[in-house]
Short mmCIF file of C-alpha atoms and ligand atoms in Angstrom, two decimals:
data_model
loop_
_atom_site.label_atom_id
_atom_site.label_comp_id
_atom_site.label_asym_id
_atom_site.label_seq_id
_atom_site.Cartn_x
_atom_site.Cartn_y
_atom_site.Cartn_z
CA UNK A 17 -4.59 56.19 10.75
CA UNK A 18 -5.51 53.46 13.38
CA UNK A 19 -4.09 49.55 12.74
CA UNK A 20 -6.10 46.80 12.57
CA UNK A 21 -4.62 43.98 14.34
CA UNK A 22 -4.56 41.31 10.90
CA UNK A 23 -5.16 42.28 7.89
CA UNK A 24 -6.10 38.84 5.45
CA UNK A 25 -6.04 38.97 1.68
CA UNK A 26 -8.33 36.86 0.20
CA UNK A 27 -11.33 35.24 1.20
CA UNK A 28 -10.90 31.39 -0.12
CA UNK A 29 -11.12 28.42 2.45
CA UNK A 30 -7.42 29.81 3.56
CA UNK A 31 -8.41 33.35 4.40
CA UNK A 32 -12.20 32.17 5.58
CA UNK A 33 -10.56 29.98 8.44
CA UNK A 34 -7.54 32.06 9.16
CA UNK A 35 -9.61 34.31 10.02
CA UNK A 36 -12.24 31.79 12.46
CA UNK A 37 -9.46 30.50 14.67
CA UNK A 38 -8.07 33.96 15.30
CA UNK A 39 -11.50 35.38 16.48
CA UNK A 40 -11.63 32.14 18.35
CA UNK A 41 -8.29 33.02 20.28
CA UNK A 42 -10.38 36.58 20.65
CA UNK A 43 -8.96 38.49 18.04
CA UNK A 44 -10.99 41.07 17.44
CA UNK A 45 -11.21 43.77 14.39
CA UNK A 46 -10.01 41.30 11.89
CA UNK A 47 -10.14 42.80 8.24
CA UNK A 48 -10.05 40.38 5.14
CA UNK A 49 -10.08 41.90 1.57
CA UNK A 50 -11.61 40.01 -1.05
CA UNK A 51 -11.40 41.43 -4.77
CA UNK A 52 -13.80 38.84 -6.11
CA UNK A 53 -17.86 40.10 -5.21
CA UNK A 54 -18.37 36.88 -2.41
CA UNK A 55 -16.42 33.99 -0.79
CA UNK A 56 -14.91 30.99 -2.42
CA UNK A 57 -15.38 31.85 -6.19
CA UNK A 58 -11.60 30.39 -7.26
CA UNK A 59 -9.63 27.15 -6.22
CA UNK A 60 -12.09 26.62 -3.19
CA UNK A 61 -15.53 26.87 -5.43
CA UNK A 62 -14.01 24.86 -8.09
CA UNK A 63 -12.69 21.89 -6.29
CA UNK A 64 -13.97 17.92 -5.82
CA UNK A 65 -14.68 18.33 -2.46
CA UNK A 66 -13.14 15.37 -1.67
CA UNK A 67 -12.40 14.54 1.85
CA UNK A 68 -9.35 12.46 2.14
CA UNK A 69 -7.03 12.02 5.10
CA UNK A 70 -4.42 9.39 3.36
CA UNK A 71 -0.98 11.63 2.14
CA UNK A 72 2.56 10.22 1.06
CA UNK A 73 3.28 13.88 2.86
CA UNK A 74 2.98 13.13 7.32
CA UNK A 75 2.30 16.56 7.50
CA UNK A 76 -0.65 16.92 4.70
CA UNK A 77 -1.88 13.50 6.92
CA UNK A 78 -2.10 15.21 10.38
CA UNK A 79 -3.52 18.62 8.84
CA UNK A 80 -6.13 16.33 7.34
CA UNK A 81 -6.60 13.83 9.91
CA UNK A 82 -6.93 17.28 12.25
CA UNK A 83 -9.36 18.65 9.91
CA UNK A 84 -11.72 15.58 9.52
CA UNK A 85 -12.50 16.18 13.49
CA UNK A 86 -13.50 19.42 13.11
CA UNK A 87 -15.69 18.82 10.31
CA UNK A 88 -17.13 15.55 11.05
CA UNK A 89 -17.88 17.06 14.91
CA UNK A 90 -17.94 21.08 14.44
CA UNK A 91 -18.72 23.89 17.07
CA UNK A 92 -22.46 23.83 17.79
CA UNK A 93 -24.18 26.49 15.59
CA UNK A 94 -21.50 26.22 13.25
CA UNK A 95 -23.29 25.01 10.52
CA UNK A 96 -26.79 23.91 9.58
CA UNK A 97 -26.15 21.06 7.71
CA UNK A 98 -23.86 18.51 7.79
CA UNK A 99 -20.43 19.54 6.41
CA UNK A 100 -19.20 15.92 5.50
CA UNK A 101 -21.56 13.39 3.49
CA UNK A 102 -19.24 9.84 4.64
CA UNK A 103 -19.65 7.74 1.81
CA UNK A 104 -16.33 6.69 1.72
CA UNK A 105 -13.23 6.71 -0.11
CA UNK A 106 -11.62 3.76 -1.52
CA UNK A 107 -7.48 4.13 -2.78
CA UNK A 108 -7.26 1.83 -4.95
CA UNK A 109 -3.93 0.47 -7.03
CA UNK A 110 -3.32 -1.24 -10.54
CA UNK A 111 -1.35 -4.44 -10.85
CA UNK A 112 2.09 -2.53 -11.16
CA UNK A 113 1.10 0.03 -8.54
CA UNK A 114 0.38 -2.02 -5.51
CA UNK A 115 3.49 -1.85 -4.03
CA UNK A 116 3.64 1.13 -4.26
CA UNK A 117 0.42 2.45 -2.68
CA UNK A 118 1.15 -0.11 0.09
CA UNK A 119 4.71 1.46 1.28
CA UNK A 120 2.74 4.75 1.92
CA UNK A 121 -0.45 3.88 3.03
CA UNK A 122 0.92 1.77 6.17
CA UNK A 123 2.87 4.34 7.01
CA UNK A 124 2.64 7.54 8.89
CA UNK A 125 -0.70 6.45 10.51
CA UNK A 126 -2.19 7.11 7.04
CA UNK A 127 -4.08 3.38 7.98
CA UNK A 128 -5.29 3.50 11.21
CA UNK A 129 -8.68 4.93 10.41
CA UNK A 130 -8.63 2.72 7.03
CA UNK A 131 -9.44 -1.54 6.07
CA UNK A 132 -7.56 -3.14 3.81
CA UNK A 133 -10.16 -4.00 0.72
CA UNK A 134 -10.86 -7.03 -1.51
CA UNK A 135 -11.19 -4.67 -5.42
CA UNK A 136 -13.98 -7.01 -5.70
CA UNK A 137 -16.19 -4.96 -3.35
CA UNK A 138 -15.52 -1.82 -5.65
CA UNK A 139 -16.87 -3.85 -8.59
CA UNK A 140 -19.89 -4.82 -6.74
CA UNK A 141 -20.64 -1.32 -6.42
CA UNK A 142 -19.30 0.43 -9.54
CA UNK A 143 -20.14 -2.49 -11.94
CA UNK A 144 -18.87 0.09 -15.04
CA UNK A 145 -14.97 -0.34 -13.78
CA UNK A 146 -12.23 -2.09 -15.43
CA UNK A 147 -11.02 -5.24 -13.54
CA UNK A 148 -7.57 -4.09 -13.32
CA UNK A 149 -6.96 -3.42 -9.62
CA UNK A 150 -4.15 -4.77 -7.52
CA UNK A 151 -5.26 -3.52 -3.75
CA UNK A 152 -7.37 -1.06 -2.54
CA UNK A 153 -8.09 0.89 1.03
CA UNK A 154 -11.46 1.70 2.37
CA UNK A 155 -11.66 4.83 4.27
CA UNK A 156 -15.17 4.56 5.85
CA UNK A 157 -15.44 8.10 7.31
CA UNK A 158 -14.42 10.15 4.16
CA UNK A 159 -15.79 11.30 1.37
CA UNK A 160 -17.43 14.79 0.18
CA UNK A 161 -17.40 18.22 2.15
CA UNK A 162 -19.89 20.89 1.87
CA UNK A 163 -17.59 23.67 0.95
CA UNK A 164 -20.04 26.47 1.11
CA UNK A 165 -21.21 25.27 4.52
CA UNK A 166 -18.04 25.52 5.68
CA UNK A 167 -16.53 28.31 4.05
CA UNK A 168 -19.64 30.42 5.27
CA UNK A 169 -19.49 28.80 8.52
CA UNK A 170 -15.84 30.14 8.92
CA UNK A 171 -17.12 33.26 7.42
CA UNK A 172 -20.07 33.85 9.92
CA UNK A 173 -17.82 33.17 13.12
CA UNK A 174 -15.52 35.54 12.21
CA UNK A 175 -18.48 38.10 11.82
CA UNK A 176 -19.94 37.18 14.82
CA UNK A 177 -16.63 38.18 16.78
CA UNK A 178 -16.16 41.37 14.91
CA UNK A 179 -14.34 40.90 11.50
CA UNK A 180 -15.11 42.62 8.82
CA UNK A 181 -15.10 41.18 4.69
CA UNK A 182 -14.40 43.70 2.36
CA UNK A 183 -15.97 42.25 -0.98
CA UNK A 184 -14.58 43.80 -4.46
CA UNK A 185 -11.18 44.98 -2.65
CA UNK A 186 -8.49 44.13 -4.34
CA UNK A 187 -4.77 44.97 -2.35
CA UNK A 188 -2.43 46.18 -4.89
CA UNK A 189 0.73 47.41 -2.83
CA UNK A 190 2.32 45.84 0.40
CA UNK A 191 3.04 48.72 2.44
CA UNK A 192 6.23 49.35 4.51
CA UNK A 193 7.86 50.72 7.29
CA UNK A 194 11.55 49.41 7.03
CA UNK A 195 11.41 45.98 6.76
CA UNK A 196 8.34 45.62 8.21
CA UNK A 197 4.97 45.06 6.69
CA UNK A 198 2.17 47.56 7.69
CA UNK A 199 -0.64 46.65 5.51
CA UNK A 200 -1.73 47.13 1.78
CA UNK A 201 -2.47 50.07 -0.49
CA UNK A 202 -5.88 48.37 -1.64
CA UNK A 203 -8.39 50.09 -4.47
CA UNK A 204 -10.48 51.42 -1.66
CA UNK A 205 -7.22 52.74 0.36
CA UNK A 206 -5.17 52.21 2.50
CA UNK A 207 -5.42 49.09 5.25
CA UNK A 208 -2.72 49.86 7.15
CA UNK A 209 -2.57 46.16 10.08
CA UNK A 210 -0.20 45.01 12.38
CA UNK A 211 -0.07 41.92 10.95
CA UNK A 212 -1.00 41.53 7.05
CA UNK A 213 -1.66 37.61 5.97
CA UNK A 214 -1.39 36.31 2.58
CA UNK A 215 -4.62 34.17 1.80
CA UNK A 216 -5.11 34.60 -1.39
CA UNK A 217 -4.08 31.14 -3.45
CA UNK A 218 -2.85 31.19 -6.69
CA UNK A 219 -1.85 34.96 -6.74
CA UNK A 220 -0.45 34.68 -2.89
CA UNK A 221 2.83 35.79 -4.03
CA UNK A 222 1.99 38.68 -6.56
CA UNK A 223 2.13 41.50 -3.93
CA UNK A 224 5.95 40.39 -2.48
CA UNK A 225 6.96 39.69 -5.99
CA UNK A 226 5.50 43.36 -6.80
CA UNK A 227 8.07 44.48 -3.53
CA UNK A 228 10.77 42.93 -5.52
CA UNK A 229 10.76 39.14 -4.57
CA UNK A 230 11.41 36.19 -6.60
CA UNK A 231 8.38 34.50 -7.21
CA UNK A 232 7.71 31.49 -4.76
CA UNK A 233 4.74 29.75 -5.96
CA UNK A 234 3.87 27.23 -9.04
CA UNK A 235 0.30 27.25 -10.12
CA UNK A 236 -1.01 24.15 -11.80
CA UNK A 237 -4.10 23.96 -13.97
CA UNK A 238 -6.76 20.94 -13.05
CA UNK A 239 -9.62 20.15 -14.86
CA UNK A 240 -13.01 18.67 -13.66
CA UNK A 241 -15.74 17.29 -15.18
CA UNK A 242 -19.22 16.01 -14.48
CA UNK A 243 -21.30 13.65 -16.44
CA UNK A 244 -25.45 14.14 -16.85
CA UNK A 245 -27.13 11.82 -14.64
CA UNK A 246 -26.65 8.03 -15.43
CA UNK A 247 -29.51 5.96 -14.12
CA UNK A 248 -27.29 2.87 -13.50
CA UNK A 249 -25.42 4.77 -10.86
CA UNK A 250 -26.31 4.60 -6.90
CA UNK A 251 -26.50 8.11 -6.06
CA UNK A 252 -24.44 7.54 -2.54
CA UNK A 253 -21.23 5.69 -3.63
CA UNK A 254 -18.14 6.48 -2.34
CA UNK A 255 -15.30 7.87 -4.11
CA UNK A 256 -12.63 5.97 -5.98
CA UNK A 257 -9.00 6.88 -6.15
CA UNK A 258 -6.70 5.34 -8.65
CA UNK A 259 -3.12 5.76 -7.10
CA UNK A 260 -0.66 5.04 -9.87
CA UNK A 261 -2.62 6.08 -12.67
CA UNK A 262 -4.06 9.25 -11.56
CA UNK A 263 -8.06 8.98 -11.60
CA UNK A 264 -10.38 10.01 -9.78
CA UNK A 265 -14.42 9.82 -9.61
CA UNK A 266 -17.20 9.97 -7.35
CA UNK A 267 -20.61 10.34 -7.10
CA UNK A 268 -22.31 13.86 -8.08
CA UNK A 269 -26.14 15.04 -8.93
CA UNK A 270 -27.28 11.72 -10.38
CA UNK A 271 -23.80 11.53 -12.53
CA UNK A 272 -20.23 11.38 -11.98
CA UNK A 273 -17.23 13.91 -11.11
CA UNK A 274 -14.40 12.65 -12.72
CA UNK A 275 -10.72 14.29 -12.71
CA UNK A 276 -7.67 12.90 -14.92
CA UNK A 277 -5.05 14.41 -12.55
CA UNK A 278 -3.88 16.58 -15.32
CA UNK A 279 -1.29 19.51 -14.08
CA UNK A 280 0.43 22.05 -16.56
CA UNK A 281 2.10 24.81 -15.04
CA UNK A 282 -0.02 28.29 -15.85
CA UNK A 283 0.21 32.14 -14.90
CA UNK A 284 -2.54 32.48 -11.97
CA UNK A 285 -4.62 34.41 -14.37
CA UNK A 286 -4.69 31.36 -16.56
CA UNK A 287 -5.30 28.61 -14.49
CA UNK A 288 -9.02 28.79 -15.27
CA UNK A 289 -9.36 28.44 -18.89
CA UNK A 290 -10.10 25.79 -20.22
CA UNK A 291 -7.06 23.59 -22.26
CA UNK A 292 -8.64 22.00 -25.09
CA UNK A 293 -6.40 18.46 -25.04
CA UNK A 294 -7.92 17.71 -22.08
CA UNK A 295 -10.93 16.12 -23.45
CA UNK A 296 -9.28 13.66 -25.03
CA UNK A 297 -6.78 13.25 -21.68
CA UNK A 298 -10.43 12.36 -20.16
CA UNK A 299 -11.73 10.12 -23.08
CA UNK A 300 -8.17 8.04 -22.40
CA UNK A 301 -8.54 7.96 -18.42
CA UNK A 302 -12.47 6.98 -18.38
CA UNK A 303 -12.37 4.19 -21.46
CA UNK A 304 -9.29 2.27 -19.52
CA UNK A 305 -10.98 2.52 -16.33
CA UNK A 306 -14.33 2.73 -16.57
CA UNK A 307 -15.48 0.74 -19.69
CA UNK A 308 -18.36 -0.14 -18.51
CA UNK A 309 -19.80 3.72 -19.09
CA UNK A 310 -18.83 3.76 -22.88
CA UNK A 311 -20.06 6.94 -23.73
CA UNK A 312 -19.58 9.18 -21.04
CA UNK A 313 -20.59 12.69 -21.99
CA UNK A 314 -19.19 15.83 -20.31
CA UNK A 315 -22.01 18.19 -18.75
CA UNK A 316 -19.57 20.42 -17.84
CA UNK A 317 -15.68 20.66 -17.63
CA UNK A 318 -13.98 23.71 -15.73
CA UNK A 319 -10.31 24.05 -14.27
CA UNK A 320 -8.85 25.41 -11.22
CA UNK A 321 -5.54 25.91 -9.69
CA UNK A 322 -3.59 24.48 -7.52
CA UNK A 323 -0.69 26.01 -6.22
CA UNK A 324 2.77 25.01 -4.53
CA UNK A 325 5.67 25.99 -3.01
CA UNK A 326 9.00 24.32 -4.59
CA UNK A 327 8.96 21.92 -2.13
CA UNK A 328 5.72 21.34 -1.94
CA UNK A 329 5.14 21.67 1.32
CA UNK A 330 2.55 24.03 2.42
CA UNK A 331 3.50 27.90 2.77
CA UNK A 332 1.96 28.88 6.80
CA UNK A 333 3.51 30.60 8.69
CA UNK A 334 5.79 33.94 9.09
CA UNK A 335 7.29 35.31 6.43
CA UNK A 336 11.04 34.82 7.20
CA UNK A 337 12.26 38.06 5.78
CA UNK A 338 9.59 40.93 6.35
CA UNK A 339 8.07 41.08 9.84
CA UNK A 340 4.39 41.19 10.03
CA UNK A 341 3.56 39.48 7.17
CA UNK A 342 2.34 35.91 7.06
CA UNK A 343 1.76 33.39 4.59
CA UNK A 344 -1.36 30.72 4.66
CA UNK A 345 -0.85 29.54 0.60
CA UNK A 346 0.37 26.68 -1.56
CA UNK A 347 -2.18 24.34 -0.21
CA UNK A 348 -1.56 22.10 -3.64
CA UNK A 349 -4.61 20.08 -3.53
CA UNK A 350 -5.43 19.11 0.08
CA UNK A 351 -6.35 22.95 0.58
CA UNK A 352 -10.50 21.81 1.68
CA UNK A 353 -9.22 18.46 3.44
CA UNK A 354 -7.16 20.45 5.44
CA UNK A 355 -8.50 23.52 5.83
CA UNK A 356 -9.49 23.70 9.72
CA UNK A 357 -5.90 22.53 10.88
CA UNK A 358 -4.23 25.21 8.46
CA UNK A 359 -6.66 27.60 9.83
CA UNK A 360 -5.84 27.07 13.90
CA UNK A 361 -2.23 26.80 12.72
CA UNK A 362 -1.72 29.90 10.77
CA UNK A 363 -4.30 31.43 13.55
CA UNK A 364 -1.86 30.03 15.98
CA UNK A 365 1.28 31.73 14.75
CA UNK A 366 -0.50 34.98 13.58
CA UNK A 367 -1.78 35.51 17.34
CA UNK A 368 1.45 33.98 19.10
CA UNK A 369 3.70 36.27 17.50
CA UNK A 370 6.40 33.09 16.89
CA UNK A 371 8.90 33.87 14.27
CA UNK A 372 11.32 31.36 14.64
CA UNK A 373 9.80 29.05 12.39
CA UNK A 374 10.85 29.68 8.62
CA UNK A 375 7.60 29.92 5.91
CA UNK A 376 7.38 26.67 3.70
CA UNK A 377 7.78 24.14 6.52
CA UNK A 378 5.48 22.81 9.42
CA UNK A 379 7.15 21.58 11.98
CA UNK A 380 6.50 17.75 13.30
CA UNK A 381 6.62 18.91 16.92
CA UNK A 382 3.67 21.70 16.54
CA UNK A 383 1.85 19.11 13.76
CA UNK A 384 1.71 16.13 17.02
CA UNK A 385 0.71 18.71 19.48
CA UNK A 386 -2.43 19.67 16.65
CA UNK A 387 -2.84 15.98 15.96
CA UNK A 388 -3.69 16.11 19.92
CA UNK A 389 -6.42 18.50 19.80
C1 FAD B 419 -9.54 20.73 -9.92
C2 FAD B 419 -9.20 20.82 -8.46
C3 FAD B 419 -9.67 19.85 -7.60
C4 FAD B 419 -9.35 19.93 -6.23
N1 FAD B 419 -9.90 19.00 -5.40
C5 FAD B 419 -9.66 19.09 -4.08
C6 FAD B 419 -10.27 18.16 -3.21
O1 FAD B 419 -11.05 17.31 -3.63
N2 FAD B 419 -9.97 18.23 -1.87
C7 FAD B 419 -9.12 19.20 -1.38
O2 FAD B 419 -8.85 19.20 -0.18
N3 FAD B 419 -8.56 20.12 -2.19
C8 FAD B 419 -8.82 20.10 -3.53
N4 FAD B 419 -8.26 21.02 -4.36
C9 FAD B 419 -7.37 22.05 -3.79
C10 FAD B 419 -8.14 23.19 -3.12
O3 FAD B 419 -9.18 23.64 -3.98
C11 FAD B 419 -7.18 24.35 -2.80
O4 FAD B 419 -6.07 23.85 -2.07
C12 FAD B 419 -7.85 25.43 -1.94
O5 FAD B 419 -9.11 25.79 -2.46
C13 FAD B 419 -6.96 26.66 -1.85
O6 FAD B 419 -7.68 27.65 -1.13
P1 FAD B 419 -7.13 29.12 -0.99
O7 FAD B 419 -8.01 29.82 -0.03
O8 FAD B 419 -5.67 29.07 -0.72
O9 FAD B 419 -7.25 29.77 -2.47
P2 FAD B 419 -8.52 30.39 -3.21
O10 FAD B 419 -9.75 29.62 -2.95
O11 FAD B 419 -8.15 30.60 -4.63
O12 FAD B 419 -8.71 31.79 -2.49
C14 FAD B 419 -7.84 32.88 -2.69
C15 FAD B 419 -8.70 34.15 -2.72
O13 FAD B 419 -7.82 35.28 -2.73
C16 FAD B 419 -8.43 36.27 -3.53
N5 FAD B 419 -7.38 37.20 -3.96
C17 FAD B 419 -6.28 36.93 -4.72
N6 FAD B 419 -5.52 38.02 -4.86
C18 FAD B 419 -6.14 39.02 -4.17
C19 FAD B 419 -5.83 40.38 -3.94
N7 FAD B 419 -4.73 40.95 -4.43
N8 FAD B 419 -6.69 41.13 -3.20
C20 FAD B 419 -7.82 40.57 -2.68
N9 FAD B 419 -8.16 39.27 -2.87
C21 FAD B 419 -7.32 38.51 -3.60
C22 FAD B 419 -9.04 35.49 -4.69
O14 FAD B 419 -10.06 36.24 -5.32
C23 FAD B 419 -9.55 34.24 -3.99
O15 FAD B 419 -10.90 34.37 -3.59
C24 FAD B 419 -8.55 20.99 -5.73
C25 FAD B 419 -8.11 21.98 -6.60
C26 FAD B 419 -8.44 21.91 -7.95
C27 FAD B 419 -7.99 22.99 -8.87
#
């Protein structure tokens, strides 16, 4: 049976770019399996879309930072439409917080592309919040990506060079030669790849922990939730991040996107249903900060994982144990913000063949050289 040179599972923002930067390095005959019937449908079609290059983590900074680039400036026929609508992000701080939010924000670079804010400008434009901030950061080029635009734009340049998206295709079984991955036994057969990548989020380690691994991953549950449209509300604001209390909001279809930061630790199969509590969690987070809406209805609420590695740093890169297998997973929840750099990364090692570099860490010498792209 002939080898296809990579082999992706899982066709989320992970897989989708993987997959573009290694038909950009002219990779060609690229497979990715995707059991769900199209692109995106879990973490990366149920995320806030927030753009946002600011990261206690240096490494989360320069993936983002890297990633803003690409999609404020991407490849000419790329996409259609614009894949970042800049209408800013503020970080913003309560009294007891500022200190805090200050230490990391000035450091790591996480400022240079950011102005140090008087609150009083957020209250001019979100009238609604409570006058309880210390500091806040205005980022004036972030703000809210068009995941679908990108995702397909990923999608389509992979095509274009050759690649193939198997829709419905779940892989079941790593396959093996010694201790070296050749592939996946997969409901439609067989795949057998030279190199096999693990895209595929919250379930990323499922198929080593079915070759007898330990797991490696922690899923955490989110919840979302948009509002009906609220007249009072300017329909381009920017998006406001409470650092220290965990609250987020922004701007979405005449209403607001709101997200109380909640995380409990779920099975991957779990990590979409819906945990009743957290209506009240959201009641709590939007009457102290935004008391000015007091009756904030929920249009919809859904939840979506995130997953990490135990350190939390992001999993891309070579497996260190089984040859041929790579990892692009535990992208916690900078997985859209950093998308493109994780993509040329993983694309990087995938097509360079280096295998020095242990899975769960990026290395600060490769991350300046991307930060120089
Ligand atoms: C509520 C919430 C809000 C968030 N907000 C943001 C934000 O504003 N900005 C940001 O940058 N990030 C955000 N994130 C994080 C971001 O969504 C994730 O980091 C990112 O989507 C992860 O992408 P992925 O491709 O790794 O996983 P996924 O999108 O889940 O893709 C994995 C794919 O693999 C497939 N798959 C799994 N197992 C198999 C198998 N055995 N065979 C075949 N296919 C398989 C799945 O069907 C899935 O399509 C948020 C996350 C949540 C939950």
């Amino acid at each position: 049976m002939s080898r296809t040179p990579v082999l992706i599972v899982g066709a989320g923002i992970a897989g989708a770019a993987t997959a573009y930067f290694l038909a950009q390095r002219g990779v060609r005959g690229i497979v990715i399996l995707e059991r769900a019937a199209s692109a995106a449908t879990h973490s990366t079609g149920r995320n806030a879309a927030i753009l946002r290059t600011a990261a206690p983590q240096a490494a989360v900074h320069a993936l983002a930072a890297d990633s803003m680039r690409f999609y404020l400036k991407p490849p000419e026929g790329f996409s259609e439409v614009p894949l970042v609508q800049s209408v800013g992000l503020y970080l913003a701080a309560p009294q007891h917080a500022t200190q805090g939010l200050e230490n990391w924000v000035t450091a790591q670079g996480n400022s240079l592309d950011a102005r140090r804010a008087d609150p009083a400008e957020l209250y001019a434009i979100y009238p609604q919040l409570a006058r309880d901030l210390g500091a806040a950061w205005h980022f004036e080029r972030e703000g809210v990506l068009d995941v679908e635009a990108i995702v397909q734009g990923f999608l389509r340049g992979a095509r274009q060079a050759g690649a193939e998206v198997r829709f419905g295709c779940e892989a079941r079984e790593l396959l093996f030669e010694g201790d070296r991955v050749v592939g996946v036994a997969s409901e439609q057969g067989d795949v057998l790849a030279r190199q096999t990548v693990l895209a595929s989020g919250a379930w990323a380690d499922h198929l080593p922990q079915r070759a007898g691994r330990q797991a490696s991953l922690q899923v955490r549950r989110r919840h979302l939730m948009s509002t009906p449209p609220l007249p009072e509300l300017a329909d381009q604001g920017p998006v406001v991040w409470i650092e220290g209390d965990d609250f987020y909001f922004r701007p979405e279809s005449g209403g607001l996107l709101l997200c109380a930061c909640d995380q409990d630790v779920v099975h991957a199969d779990d990590s979409e249903c819906l945990r009743e509590e957290v209506l009240d969690e959201f009641a709590q987070k939007c009457a102290r900060w935004l008391p000015g809406f007091p009756e904030l209805q929920a249009a919809r609420i859904w939840a979506g994982a995130r997953t990490f590695a135990a350190d939390e740093h992001f999993s891309v890169g070579p497996d260190p144990e089984w040859q041929g297998l790579h990892w692009v997973a535990g992208l916690a929840g900078h997985g859209i913000s950093c998308g493109a750099a994780v993509g040329r990364l993983a694309a990087e090692w995938i097509a360079e063949s280096w295998s020095a570099v242990p899975v769960a860490h990026l290395h600060a010498p490769r991350l300046s050289k991307l930060a120089k792209h």
